[in-house]
JSON list of C-alpha atoms in Angstrom, two decimals:
[
{"chain": "V", "resi": 784, "resn": "MET", "atom": "CA", "xyz": [109.86, -2.85, 212.07]},
{"chain": "V", "resi": 785, "resn": "LYS", "atom": "CA", "xyz": [109.52, -5.24, 209.15]},
{"chain": "V", "resi": 786, "resn": "THR", "atom": "CA", "xyz": [110.36, -8.21, 211.39]},
{"chain": "V", "resi": 787, "resn": "GLU", "atom": "CA", "xyz": [107.49, -7.20, 213.68]},
{"chain": "V", "resi": 788, "resn": "GLN", "atom": "CA", "xyz": [105.20, -6.54, 210.68]},
{"chain": "V", "resi": 789, "resn": "VAL", "atom": "CA", "xyz": [104.90, -2.84, 211.45]},
{"chain": "V", "resi": 790, "resn": "SER", "atom": "CA", "xyz": [104.33, -1.12, 208.13]},
{"chain": "V", "resi": 791, "resn": "ARG", "atom": "CA", "xyz": [103.63, 2.52, 209.04]},
{"chain": "V", "resi": 792, "resn": "LEU", "atom": "CA", "xyz": [106.17, 5.04, 210.33]},
{"chain": "V", "resi": 793, "resn": "VAL", "atom": "CA", "xyz": [105.08, 8.57, 211.24]},
{"chain": "V", "resi": 794, "resn": "CYS", "atom": "CA", "xyz": [107.94, 10.95, 212.04]},
{"chain": "V", "resi": 795, "resn": "ILE", "atom": "CA", "xyz": [107.92, 14.55, 213.17]},
{"chain": "V", "resi": 796, "resn": "THR", "atom": "CA", "xyz": [110.69, 16.65, 211.67]},
{"chain": "V", "resi": 797, "resn": "GLY", "atom": "CA", "xyz": [110.35, 20.41, 211.19]},
{"chain": "V", "resi": 798, "resn": "ILE", "atom": "CA", "xyz": [109.47, 23.33, 208.98]},
{"chain": "V", "resi": 799, "resn": "GLY", "atom": "CA", "xyz": [113.07, 23.82, 207.85]},
{"chain": "V", "resi": 800, "resn": "ALA", "atom": "CA", "xyz": [113.74, 20.19, 206.93]},
{"chain": "V", "resi": 801, "resn": "GLY", "atom": "CA", "xyz": [114.23, 18.85, 203.43]},
{"chain": "V", "resi": 802, "resn": "ASP", "atom": "CA", "xyz": [112.63, 20.94, 200.72]},
{"chain": "V", "resi": 803, "resn": "ARG", "atom": "CA", "xyz": [110.88, 23.18, 203.29]},
{"chain": "V", "resi": 804, "resn": "VAL", "atom": "CA", "xyz": [113.88, 25.44, 203.94]},
{"chain": "V", "resi": 805, "resn": "GLY", "atom": "CA", "xyz": [113.09, 29.14, 203.81]},
{"chain": "V", "resi": 806, "resn": "HIS", "atom": "CA", "xyz": [109.46, 29.14, 204.95]},
{"chain": "V", "resi": 807, "resn": "GLY", "atom": "CA", "xyz": [109.79, 29.79, 208.68]},
{"chain": "V", "resi": 808, "resn": "GLY", "atom": "CA", "xyz": [109.49, 33.55, 208.60]},
{"chain": "V", "resi": 809, "resn": "PHE", "atom": "CA", "xyz": [112.23, 36.17, 208.82]},
{"chain": "V", "resi": 810, "resn": "LEU", "atom": "CA", "xyz": [113.29, 35.56, 212.44]},
{"chain": "V", "resi": 811, "resn": "PHE", "atom": "CA", "xyz": [113.42, 31.77, 212.10]},
{"chain": "V", "resi": 812, "resn": "ASP", "atom": "CA", "xyz": [115.04, 31.68, 208.63]},
{"chain": "V", "resi": 813, "resn": "ASN", "atom": "CA", "xyz": [117.66, 34.37, 209.22]},
{"chain": "V", "resi": 814, "resn": "LEU", "atom": "CA", "xyz": [118.55, 34.10, 212.90]},
{"chain": "V", "resi": 815, "resn": "ILE", "atom": "CA", "xyz": [117.29, 31.02, 214.71]},
{"chain": "V", "resi": 816, "resn": "PHE", "atom": "CA", "xyz": [117.91, 28.49, 211.93]},
{"chain": "V", "resi": 817, "resn": "PRO", "atom": "CA", "xyz": [121.46, 29.46, 210.91]},
{"chain": "V", "resi": 818, "resn": "LEU", "atom": "CA", "xyz": [122.70, 30.35, 214.40]},
{"chain": "V", "resi": 819, "resn": "LEU", "atom": "CA", "xyz": [121.06, 27.70, 216.56]},
{"chain": "V", "resi": 820, "resn": "LEU", "atom": "CA", "xyz": [119.52, 24.92, 214.49]},
{"chain": "V", "resi": 821, "resn": "ARG", "atom": "CA", "xyz": [121.83, 24.23, 211.53]},
{"chain": "V", "resi": 822, "resn": "LYS", "atom": "CA", "xyz": [123.21, 20.97, 213.00]},
{"chain": "V", "resi": 823, "resn": "VAL", "atom": "CA", "xyz": [119.79, 19.91, 214.30]},
{"chain": "V", "resi": 824, "resn": "TYR", "atom": "CA", "xyz": [118.29, 20.26, 210.83]},
{"chain": "V", "resi": 825, "resn": "ALA", "atom": "CA", "xyz": [121.19, 18.47, 209.16]},
{"chain": "V", "resi": 826, "resn": "ASP", "atom": "CA", "xyz": [120.25, 15.57, 211.42]},
{"chain": "V", "resi": 827, "resn": "LYS", "atom": "CA", "xyz": [116.56, 15.93, 210.52]},
{"chain": "V", "resi": 828, "resn": "ASN", "atom": "CA", "xyz": [117.48, 15.78, 206.83]},
{"chain": "V", "resi": 829, "resn": "ARG", "atom": "CA", "xyz": [119.38, 12.53, 207.44]},
{"chain": "V", "resi": 830, "resn": "GLN", "atom": "CA", "xyz": [116.38, 11.20, 209.35]},
{"chain": "V", "resi": 831, "resn": "GLU", "atom": "CA", "xyz": [114.03, 12.02, 206.49]},
{"chain": "V", "resi": 832, "resn": "ALA", "atom": "CA", "xyz": [116.30, 10.29, 203.96]},
{"chain": "V", "resi": 833, "resn": "LEU", "atom": "CA", "xyz": [116.41, 7.13, 206.09]},
{"chain": "V", "resi": 834, "resn": "VAL", "atom": "CA", "xyz": [112.64, 7.13, 206.50]},
{"chain": "V", "resi": 835, "resn": "ARG", "atom": "CA", "xyz": [112.05, 7.60, 202.76]},
{"chain": "V", "resi": 836, "resn": "ASP", "atom": "CA", "xyz": [114.42, 4.73, 201.97]},
{"chain": "V", "resi": 837, "resn": "SER", "atom": "CA", "xyz": [112.97, 2.41, 204.64]},
{"chain": "V", "resi": 838, "resn": "GLY", "atom": "CA", "xyz": [110.49, 0.58, 202.41]},
{"chain": "V", "resi": 839, "resn": "LEU", "atom": "CA", "xyz": [107.75, 1.37, 204.91]},
{"chain": "V", "resi": 840, "resn": "ASP", "atom": "CA", "xyz": [104.60, 3.41, 204.50]},
{"chain": "V", "resi": 841, "resn": "TRP", "atom": "CA", "xyz": [105.79, 6.69, 205.96]},
{"chain": "V", "resi": 842, "resn": "VAL", "atom": "CA", "xyz": [104.55, 10.18, 206.71]},
{"chain": "V", "resi": 843, "resn": "LEU", "atom": "CA", "xyz": [106.97, 12.99, 207.56]},
{"chain": "V", "resi": 844, "resn": "VAL", "atom": "CA", "xyz": [105.09, 15.59, 209.60]},
{"chain": "V", "resi": 845, "resn": "ARG", "atom": "CA", "xyz": [106.70, 19.03, 209.45]},
{"chain": "V", "resi": 846, "resn": "PRO", "atom": "CA", "xyz": [105.12, 21.36, 212.00]},
{"chain": "V", "resi": 847, "resn": "SER", "atom": "CA", "xyz": [105.47, 25.12, 211.80]},
{"chain": "V", "resi": 848, "resn": "VAL", "atom": "CA", "xyz": [106.82, 26.88, 214.91]},
{"chain": "V", "resi": 849, "resn": "LEU", "atom": "CA", "xyz": [105.53, 25.10, 218.02]},
{"chain": "V", "resi": 850, "resn": "ASN", "atom": "CA", "xyz": [103.63, 26.76, 220.84]},
{"chain": "V", "resi": 851, "resn": "ASN", "atom": "CA", "xyz": [101.87, 25.65, 224.03]},
{"chain": "V", "resi": 852, "resn": "LYS", "atom": "CA", "xyz": [98.46, 27.11, 223.21]},
{"chain": "V", "resi": 853, "resn": "PRO", "atom": "CA", "xyz": [95.29, 25.00, 223.40]},
{"chain": "V", "resi": 854, "resn": "SER", "atom": "CA", "xyz": [94.37, 22.77, 220.49]},
{"chain": "V", "resi": 855, "resn": "ARG", "atom": "CA", "xyz": [92.24, 24.20, 217.68]},
{"chain": "V", "resi": 856, "resn": "ASP", "atom": "CA", "xyz": [89.60, 22.49, 215.59]},
{"chain": "V", "resi": 857, "resn": "THR", "atom": "CA", "xyz": [91.36, 23.12, 212.29]},
{"chain": "V", "resi": 858, "resn": "ILE", "atom": "CA", "xyz": [94.86, 22.20, 211.16]},
{"chain": "V", "resi": 859, "resn": "ARG", "atom": "CA", "xyz": [96.11, 23.17, 207.71]},
{"chain": "V", "resi": 860, "resn": "ALA", "atom": "CA", "xyz": [98.29, 20.54, 206.03]},
{"chain": "V", "resi": 861, "resn": "LEU", "atom": "CA", "xyz": [100.25, 22.06, 203.14]},
{"chain": "V", "resi": 862, "resn": "THR", "atom": "CA", "xyz": [102.54, 20.74, 200.44]},
{"chain": "V", "resi": 863, "resn": "ASP", "atom": "CA", "xyz": [102.64, 23.91, 198.33]},
{"chain": "V", "resi": 864, "resn": "LEU", "atom": "CA", "xyz": [104.48, 26.49, 200.40]},
{"chain": "V", "resi": 865, "resn": "SER", "atom": "CA", "xyz": [104.83, 29.13, 197.72]},
{"chain": "V", "resi": 866, "resn": "SER", "atom": "CA", "xyz": [102.68, 31.59, 199.68]},
{"chain": "V", "resi": 867, "resn": "PHE", "atom": "CA", "xyz": [103.54, 30.36, 203.19]},
{"chain": "V", "resi": 868, "resn": "HIS", "atom": "CA", "xyz": [106.11, 32.35, 205.17]},
{"chain": "V", "resi": 869, "resn": "GLY", "atom": "CA", "xyz": [105.79, 31.49, 208.85]},
{"chain": "V", "resi": 870, "resn": "GLY", "atom": "CA", "xyz": [103.15, 30.25, 211.20]},
{"chain": "V", "resi": 871, "resn": "THR", "atom": "CA", "xyz": [102.60, 28.45, 214.47]},
{"chain": "V", "resi": 872, "resn": "ILE", "atom": "CA", "xyz": [100.84, 25.36, 215.76]},
{"chain": "V", "resi": 873, "resn": "SER", "atom": "CA", "xyz": [100.25, 23.89, 219.19]},
{"chain": "V", "resi": 874, "resn": "ARG", "atom": "CA", "xyz": [102.11, 20.83, 220.36]},
{"chain": "V", "resi": 875, "resn": "ALA", "atom": "CA", "xyz": [98.72, 19.23, 221.09]},
{"chain": "V", "resi": 876, "resn": "ASP", "atom": "CA", "xyz": [97.64, 19.69, 217.46]},
{"chain": "V", "resi": 877, "resn": "VAL", "atom": "CA", "xyz": [100.92, 18.22, 216.18]},
{"chain": "V", "resi": 878, "resn": "ALA", "atom": "CA", "xyz": [100.39, 15.17, 218.39]},
{"chain": "V", "resi": 879, "resn": "ARG", "atom": "CA", "xyz": [96.80, 14.77, 217.19]},
{"chain": "V", "resi": 880, "resn": "PHE", "atom": "CA", "xyz": [97.80, 15.07, 213.52]},
{"chain": "V", "resi": 881, "resn": "ALA", "atom": "CA", "xyz": [100.66, 12.57, 213.94]},
{"chain": "V", "resi": 882, "resn": "LEU", "atom": "CA", "xyz": [98.40, 10.04, 215.67]},
{"chain": "V", "resi": 883, "resn": "ASP", "atom": "CA", "xyz": [95.78, 10.42, 212.93]},
{"chain": "V", "resi": 884, "resn": "GLN", "atom": "CA", "xyz": [98.40, 9.40, 210.36]},
{"chain": "V", "resi": 885, "resn": "VAL", "atom": "CA", "xyz": [98.73, 5.94, 211.87]},
{"chain": "V", "resi": 886, "resn": "ARG", "atom": "CA", "xyz": [95.43, 4.94, 210.25]},
{"chain": "V", "resi": 887, "resn": "ASP", "atom": "CA", "xyz": [94.80, 7.60, 207.59]},
{"chain": "V", "resi": 888, "resn": "ASP", "atom": "CA", "xyz": [96.38, 7.06, 204.16]},
{"chain": "V", "resi": 889, "resn": "THR", "atom": "CA", "xyz": [95.94, 10.66, 202.96]},
{"chain": "V", "resi": 890, "resn": "TRP", "atom": "CA", "xyz": [99.55, 11.67, 203.56]},
{"chain": "V", "resi": 891, "resn": "VAL", "atom": "CA", "xyz": [101.39, 8.35, 203.05]},
{"chain": "V", "resi": 892, "resn": "HIS", "atom": "CA", "xyz": [104.73, 8.92, 201.26]},
{"chain": "V", "resi": 893, "resn": "ARG", "atom": "CA", "xyz": [104.30, 12.67, 201.65]},
{"chain": "V", "resi": 894, "resn": "SER", "atom": "CA", "xyz": [105.70, 15.42, 203.88]},
{"chain": "V", "resi": 895, "resn": "PRO", "atom": "CA", "xyz": [103.00, 17.91, 204.83]},
{"chain": "V", "resi": 896, "resn": "LEU", "atom": "CA", "xyz": [103.78, 21.09, 206.70]},
{"chain": "V", "resi": 897, "resn": "ILE", "atom": "CA", "xyz": [101.14, 21.57, 209.37]},
{"chain": "V", "resi": 898, "resn": "THR", "atom": "CA", "xyz": [100.10, 24.92, 210.77]},
{"chain": "V", "resi": 899, "resn": "TRP", "atom": "CA", "xyz": [97.03, 26.86, 211.90]}
]
């Protein structure tokens, strides 16, 4: 990326990655995550570490549980998850938020959780 003078990297990881463990709601945190996604999220954590150490301007987008519902006008981007315990967001809204980060500096070097 540096050779091609690309300075921005926007990656989509997940609600249980990095320091966001334990905020997916009871079903996700206690059944889905440990039984089905443990290895997937270990890989996401490695991905996040590589991105952070890349020297690029990065944004790590962590969507809540994905759904196929239509896009909404409002997306909440959170860094304080102390009162957040589960939520959903459409794939279309995740795509829109990720594309917005290519030119918007608001979340550079940060890892927002996005949800409705």
